[in-house]
Coordinates of C-alpha atoms and ligand atoms in Angstrom, one line a residue:
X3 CA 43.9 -76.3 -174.2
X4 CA 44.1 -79.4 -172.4
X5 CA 43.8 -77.2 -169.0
X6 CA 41.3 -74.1 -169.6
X7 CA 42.5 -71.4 -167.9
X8 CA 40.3 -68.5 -167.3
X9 CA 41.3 -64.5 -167.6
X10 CA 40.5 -62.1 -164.9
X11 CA 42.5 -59.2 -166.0
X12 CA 43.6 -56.6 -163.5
X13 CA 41.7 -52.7 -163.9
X14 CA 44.5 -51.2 -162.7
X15 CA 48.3 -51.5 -163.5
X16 CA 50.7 -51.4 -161.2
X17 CA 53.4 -51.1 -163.6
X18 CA 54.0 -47.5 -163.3
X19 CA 55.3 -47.6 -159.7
X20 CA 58.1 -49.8 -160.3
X21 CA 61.3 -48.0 -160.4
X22 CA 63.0 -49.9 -163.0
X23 CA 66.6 -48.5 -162.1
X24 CA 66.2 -49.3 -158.2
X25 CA 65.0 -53.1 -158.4
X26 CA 65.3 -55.4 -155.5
X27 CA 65.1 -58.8 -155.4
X28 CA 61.4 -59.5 -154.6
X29 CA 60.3 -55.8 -153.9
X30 CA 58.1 -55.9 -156.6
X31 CA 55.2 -57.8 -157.9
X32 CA 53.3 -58.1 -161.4
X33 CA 49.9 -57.3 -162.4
X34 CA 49.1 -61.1 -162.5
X35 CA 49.2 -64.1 -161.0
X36 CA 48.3 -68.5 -162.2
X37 CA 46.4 -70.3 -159.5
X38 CA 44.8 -74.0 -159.9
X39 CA 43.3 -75.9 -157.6
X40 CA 44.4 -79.5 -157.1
X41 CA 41.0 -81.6 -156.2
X42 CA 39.6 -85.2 -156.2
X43 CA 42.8 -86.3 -157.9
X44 CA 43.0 -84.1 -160.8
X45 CA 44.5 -80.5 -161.5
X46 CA 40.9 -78.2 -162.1
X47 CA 39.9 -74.0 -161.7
X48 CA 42.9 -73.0 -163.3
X49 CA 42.7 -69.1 -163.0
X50 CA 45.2 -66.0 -164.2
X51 CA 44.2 -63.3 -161.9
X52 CA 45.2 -59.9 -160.6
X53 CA 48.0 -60.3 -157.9
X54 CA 46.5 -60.3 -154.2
X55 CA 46.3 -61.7 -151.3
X56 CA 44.7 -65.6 -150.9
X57 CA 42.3 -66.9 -148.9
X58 CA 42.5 -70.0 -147.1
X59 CA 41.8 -71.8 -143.5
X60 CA 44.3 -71.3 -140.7
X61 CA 43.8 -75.2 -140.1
X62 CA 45.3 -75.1 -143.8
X63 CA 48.0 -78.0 -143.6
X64 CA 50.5 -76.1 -144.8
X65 CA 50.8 -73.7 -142.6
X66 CA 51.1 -76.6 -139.9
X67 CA 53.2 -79.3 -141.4
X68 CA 55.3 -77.4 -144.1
X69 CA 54.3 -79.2 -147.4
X70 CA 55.0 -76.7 -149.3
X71 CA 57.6 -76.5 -152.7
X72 CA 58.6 -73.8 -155.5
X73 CA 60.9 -72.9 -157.9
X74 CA 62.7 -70.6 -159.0
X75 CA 63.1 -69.4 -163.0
X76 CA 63.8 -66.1 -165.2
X77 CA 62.1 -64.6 -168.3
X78 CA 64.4 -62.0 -169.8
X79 CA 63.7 -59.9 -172.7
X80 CA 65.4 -60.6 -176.2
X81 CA 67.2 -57.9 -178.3
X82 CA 64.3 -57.8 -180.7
X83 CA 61.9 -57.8 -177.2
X84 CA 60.8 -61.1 -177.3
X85 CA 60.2 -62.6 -173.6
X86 CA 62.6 -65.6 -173.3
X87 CA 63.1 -68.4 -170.4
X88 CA 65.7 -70.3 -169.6
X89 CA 65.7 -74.3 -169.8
X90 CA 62.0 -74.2 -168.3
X91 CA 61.3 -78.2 -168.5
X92 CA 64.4 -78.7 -166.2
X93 CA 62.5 -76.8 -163.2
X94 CA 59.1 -78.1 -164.3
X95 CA 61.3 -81.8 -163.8
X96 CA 63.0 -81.1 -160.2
X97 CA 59.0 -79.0 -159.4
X98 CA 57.9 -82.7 -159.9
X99 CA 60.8 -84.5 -158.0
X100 CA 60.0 -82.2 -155.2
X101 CA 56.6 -82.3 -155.1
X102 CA 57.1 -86.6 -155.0
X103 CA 59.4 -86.4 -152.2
X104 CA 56.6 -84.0 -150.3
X105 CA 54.1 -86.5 -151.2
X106 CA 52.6 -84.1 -153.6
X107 CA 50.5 -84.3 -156.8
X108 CA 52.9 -83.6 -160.0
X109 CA 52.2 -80.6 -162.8
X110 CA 51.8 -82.3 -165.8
X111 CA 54.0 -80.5 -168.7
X112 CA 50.8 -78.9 -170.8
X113 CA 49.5 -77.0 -167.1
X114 CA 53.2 -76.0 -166.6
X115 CA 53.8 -74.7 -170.0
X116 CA 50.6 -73.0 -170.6
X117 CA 50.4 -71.8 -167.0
X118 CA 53.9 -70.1 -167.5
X119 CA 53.9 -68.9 -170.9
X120 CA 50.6 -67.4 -170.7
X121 CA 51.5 -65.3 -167.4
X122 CA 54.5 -64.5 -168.7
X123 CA 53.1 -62.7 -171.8
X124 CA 50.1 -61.0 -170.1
X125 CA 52.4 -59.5 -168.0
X126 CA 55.7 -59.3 -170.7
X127 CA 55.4 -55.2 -169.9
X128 CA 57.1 -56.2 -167.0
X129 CA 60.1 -58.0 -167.8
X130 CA 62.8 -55.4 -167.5
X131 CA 65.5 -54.2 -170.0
X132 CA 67.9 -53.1 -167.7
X133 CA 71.1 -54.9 -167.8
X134 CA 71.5 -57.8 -166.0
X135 CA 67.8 -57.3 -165.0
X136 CA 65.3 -60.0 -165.2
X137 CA 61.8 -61.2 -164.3
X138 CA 61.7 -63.7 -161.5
X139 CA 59.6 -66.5 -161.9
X140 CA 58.1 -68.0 -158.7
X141 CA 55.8 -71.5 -159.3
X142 CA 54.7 -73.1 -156.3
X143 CA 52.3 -75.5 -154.4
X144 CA 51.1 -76.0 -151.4
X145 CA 48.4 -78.2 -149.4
X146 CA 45.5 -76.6 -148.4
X147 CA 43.4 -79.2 -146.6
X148 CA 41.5 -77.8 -143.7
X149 CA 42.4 -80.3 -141.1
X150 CA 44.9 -80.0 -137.6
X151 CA 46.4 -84.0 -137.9
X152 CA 48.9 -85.3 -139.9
X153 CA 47.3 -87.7 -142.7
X154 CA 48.5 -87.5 -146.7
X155 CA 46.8 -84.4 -147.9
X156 CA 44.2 -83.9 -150.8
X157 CA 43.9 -80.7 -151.5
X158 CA 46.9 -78.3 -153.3
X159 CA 46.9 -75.4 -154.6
X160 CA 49.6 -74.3 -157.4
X161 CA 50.6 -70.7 -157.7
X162 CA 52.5 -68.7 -160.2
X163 CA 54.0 -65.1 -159.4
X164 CA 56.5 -63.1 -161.1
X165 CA 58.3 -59.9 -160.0
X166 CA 60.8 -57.9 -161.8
X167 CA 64.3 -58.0 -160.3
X168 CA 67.8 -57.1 -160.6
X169 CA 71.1 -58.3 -159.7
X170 CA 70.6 -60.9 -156.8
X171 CA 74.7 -60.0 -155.4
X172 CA 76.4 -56.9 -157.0
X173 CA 79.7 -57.9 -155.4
X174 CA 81.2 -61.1 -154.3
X175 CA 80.0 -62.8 -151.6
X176 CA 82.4 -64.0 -148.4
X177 CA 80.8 -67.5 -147.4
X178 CA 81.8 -69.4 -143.6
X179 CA 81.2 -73.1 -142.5
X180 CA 78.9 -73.4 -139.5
X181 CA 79.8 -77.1 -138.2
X182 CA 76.4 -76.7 -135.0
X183 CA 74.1 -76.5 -138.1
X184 CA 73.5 -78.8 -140.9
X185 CA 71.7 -78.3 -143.8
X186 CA 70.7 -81.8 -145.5
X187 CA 71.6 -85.5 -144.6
X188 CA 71.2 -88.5 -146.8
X189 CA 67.6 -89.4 -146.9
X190 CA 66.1 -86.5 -146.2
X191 CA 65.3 -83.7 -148.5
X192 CA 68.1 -81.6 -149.5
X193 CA 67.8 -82.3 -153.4
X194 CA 63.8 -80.9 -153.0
X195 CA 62.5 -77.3 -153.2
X196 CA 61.1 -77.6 -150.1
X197 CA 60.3 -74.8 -148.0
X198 CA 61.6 -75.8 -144.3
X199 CA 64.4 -76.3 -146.0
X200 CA 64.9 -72.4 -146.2
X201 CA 63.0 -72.0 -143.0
X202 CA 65.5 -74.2 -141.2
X203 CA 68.5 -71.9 -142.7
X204 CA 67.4 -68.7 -141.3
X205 CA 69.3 -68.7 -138.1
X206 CA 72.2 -69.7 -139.7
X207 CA 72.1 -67.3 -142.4
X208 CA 71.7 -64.3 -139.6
X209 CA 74.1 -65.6 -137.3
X210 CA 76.8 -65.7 -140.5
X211 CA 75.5 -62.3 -141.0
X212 CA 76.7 -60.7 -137.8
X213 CA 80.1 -62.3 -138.2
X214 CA 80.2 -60.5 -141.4
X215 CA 79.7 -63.3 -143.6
X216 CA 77.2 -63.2 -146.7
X217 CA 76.3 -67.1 -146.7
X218 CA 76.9 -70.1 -145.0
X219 CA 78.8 -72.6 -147.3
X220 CA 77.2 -75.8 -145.7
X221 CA 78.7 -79.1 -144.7
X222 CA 77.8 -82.6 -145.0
X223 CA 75.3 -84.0 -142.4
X224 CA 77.6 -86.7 -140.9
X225 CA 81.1 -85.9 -140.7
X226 CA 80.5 -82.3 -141.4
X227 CA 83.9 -82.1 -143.4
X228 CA 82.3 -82.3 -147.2
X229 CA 81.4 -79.1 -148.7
X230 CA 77.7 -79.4 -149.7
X231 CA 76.5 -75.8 -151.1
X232 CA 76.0 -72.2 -150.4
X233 CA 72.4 -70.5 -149.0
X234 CA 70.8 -70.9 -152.3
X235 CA 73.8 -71.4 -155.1
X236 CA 75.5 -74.6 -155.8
X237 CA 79.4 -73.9 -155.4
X238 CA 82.3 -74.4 -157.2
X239 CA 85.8 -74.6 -156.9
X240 CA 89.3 -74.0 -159.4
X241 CA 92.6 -76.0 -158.2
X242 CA 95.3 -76.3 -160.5
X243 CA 93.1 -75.8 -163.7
X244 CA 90.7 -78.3 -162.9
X245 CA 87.0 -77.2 -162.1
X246 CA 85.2 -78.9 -159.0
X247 CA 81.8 -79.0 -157.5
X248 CA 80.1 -81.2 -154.8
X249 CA 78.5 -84.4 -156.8
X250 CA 74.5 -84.6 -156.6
X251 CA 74.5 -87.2 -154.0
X252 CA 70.4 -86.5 -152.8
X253 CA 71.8 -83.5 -150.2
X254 CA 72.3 -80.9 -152.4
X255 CA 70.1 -79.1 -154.8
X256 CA 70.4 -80.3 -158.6
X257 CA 70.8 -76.8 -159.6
X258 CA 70.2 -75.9 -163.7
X259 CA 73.1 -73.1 -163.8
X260 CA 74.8 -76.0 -162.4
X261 CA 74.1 -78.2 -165.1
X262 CA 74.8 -75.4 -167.6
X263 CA 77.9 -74.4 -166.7
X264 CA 79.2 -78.6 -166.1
X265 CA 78.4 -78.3 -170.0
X266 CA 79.6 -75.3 -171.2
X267 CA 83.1 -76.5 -169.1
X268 CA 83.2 -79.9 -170.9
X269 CA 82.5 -78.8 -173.7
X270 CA 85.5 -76.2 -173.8
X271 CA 87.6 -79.7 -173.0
X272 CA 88.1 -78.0 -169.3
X273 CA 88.5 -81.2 -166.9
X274 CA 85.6 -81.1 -164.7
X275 CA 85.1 -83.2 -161.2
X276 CA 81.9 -83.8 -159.7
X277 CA 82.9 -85.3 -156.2
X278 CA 83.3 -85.0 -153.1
X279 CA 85.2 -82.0 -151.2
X280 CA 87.2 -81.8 -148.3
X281 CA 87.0 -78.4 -146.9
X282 CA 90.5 -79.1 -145.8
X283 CA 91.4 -79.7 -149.2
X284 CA 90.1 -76.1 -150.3
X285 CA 92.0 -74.4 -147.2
X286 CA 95.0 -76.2 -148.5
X287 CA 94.8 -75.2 -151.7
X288 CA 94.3 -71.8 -150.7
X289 CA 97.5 -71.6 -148.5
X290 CA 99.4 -73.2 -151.2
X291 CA 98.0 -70.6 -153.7
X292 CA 96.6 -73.2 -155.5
X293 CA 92.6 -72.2 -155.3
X294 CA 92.2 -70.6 -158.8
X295 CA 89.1 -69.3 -158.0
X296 CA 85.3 -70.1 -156.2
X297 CA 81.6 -68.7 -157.3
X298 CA 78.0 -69.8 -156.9
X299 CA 75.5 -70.2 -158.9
X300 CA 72.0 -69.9 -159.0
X301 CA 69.1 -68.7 -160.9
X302 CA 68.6 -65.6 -158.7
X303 CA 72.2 -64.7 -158.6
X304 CA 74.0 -66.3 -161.8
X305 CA 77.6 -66.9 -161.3
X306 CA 78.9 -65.0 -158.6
X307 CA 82.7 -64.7 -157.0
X308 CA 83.4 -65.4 -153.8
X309 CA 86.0 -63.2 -152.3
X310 CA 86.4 -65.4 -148.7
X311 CA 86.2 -68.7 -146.9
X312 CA 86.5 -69.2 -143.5
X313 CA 86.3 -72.7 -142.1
X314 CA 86.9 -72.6 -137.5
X315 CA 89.6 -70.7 -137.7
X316 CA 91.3 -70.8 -140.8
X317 CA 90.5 -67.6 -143.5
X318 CA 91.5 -68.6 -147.4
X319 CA 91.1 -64.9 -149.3
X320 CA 90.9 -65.8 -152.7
X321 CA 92.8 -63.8 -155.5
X322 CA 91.3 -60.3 -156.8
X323 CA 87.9 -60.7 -158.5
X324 CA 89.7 -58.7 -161.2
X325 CA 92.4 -61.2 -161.3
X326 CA 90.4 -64.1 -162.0
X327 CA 88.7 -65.1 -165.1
X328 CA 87.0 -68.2 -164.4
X329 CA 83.9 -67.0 -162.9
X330 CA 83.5 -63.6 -164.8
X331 CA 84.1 -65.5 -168.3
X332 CA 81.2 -68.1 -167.6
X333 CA 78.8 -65.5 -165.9
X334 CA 79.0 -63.5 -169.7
X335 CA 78.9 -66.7 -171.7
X336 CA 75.8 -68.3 -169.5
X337 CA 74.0 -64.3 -169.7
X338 CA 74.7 -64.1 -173.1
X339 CA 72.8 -67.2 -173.7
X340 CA 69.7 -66.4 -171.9
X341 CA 69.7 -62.8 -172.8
X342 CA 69.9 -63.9 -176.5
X343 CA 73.2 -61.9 -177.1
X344 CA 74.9 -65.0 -177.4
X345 CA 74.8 -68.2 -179.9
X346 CA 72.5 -71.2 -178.2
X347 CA 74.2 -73.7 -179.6
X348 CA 72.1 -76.2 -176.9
X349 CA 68.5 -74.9 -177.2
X350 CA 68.3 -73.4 -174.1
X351 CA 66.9 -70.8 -174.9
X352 CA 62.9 -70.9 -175.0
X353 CA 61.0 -67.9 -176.4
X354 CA 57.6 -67.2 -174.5
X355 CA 54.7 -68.1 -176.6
X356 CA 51.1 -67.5 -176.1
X357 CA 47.8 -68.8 -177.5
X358 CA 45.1 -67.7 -175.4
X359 CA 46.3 -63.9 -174.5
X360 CA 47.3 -63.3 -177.6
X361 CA 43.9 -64.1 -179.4
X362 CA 41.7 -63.2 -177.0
X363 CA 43.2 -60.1 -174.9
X364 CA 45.5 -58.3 -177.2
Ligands
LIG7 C1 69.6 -74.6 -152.1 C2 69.8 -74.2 -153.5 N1 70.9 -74.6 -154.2 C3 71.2 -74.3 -155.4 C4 70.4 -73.5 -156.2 C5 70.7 -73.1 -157.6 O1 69.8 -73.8 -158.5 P1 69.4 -73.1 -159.9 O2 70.7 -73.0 -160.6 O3 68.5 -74.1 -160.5 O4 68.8 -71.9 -159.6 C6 69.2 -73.0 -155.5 C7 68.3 -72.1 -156.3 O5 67.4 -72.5 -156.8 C8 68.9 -73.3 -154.2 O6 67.8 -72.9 -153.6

């Protein structure tokens, strides 16, 4: 291994007290967890170890300045068991674009793979087999030099934990515009990972929550008219048979469902438009009946319908979720991929594999 990583297993499972038929998103944590330790310009002291709290100095950087970035990935379990992920590279790839734009060291692709794939089978027990249940994978870095000014940091650490989740949204979600807030503005970092960007969201997300609204479906940065994306799901719109969804212009997040499903629509010869989009246009597509249908996706929440817009004063209900068959047909196609019930005719699909568990611990 170009990256040794050393094996403290845990003495006692936690397994057992999971619920498997209640699971919240992020309730629950695995046995395990990947940390390295980013020093002196290389990635060294690469550890699996039993899930637990970290220490580190409150003059820790991070904690001050905000340099911190993850991701956000699946495993799910095969029909013959096999752990599987989903297009892993294309999160180790926007991990490293994030990390650049925080001025952050990059993972290289042998630290990422092993990293993941040997966490992910230590603790393959875990990975549920409930439907539409998965194991959240959470990579991420943050800089842990011990000093109160703002200078390029030196120290990082890179973290790995996994917990065992179910659906992210079990119905469809009711999104508003918020035109006194703005998420991400050319030249800043909208397209990274980055933590404040969630941070900055929070009063947002409560305030749409006490209108009765599930997510704030954000607007462009300057003339707050363009529709960017929703909390943490890329968006996308049907008008008159023709599929839409913001283009990646550095403000929104390069999602991979995105990507997935932008294939799967081509490649069905479905006409697909990555561009900009009025919010007016959507409310008058709506009144003229013409809005086919609207879902996010995400990792966390796979495709998911959403039943409302509302945009100052104007309310567009969208048709029945029953009704429409846009959303629900790509959810099953995309699940069936990574859940291996489905053809991969892409290679999506990648099955866990491990070296160093597998020899030495099993
Ligand atoms: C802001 C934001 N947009 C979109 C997405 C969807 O991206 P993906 O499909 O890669 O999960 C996420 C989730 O990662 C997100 O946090």
């Amino acid at each position: 291994m170009k990256f040794p990583i050393h094996i403290e297993r845990t003495e006692v499972s936690h397994l057992h007290e999971v619920d498997f038929n209640q699971l919240q998103f992020g309730k629950w944590y695995s046995d395990h967890m990947f940390v390295a330790e980013w020093r002196h310009g290389r990635w060294v002291d690469c550890h699996i170890i039993p899930f637990g709290n970290l220490p580190f100095s409150p003059a820790s950087s991070a904690l001050h300045y905000g340099q911190i970035i993850f991701e956000g990935m699946k495993a799910f379990r095969g029909p013959d068991g096999t752990p599987l992920l989903f297009r892993p590279e294309m999160n180790r790839l926007r991990f490293n674009l994030s990390a650049e734009r925080m001025g952050m060291p990059t993972v290289p692709e042998a630290l990422w793979h092993d990293a993941l794939n040997e966490l992910i089978w230590l603790d393959r027990r875990w990975i549920p087999q409930q439907e539409g249940a998965s194991l959240y994978v959470r990579p991420f870095m943050f800089a842990t030099d011990r000093f109160i000014g703002i200078r390029p940091t030196e120290f990082f650490k890179f973290i790995i934990i996994t917990s065992p989740a179910g659906l992210y949204y079990s119905r469809p979600v009711k999104v508003l515009t918020m035109e006194h807030y703005v998420r991400a503005f050319p030249g800043g970092v909208g397209y990274a990972k980055a933590a404040g960007n969630y941070g900055a969201t929070m009063l947002p997300l409560r305030e749409a929550l006490q209108q009765g609204y599930d997510q704030v479906l954000w607007l462009d940065g300057i003339e707050r008219r363009y529709v960017q994306e929703i909390g943490t799901m890329n968006v996308f719109f049907v008008i008159d048979e023709t599929v839409l969804t913001p283009e990646l212009d550095g403000t929104i997040l390069e999602g991979v469902t995105r990507d997935s499903l932008i294939t799967l629509l081509k490649d069905k010869g479905i006409r697909v438009e990555e561009r900009k989009i009025d919010i007016n246009e959507l409310i008058q597509a709506g009144r003229e009946g013409r809005l086919q249908d609207a879902f996010g996706t995400g990792t966390a929440a796979s495709v998911v319908a959403i039943s409302e817009i509302r945009h100052r004063q104007n309310t567009v209900q969208l048709p029945p979720v029953e009704e429409r068959s846009w959303w629900k047909q790509l959810k099953a196609e995309l699940d069936g991929i990574k859940y291996g019930t489905r053809p991969d005719p892409y290679g999506w699909r990648v099955p866990v594999q491990s070296k160093l568990v597998a020899a030495v611990l099993n």
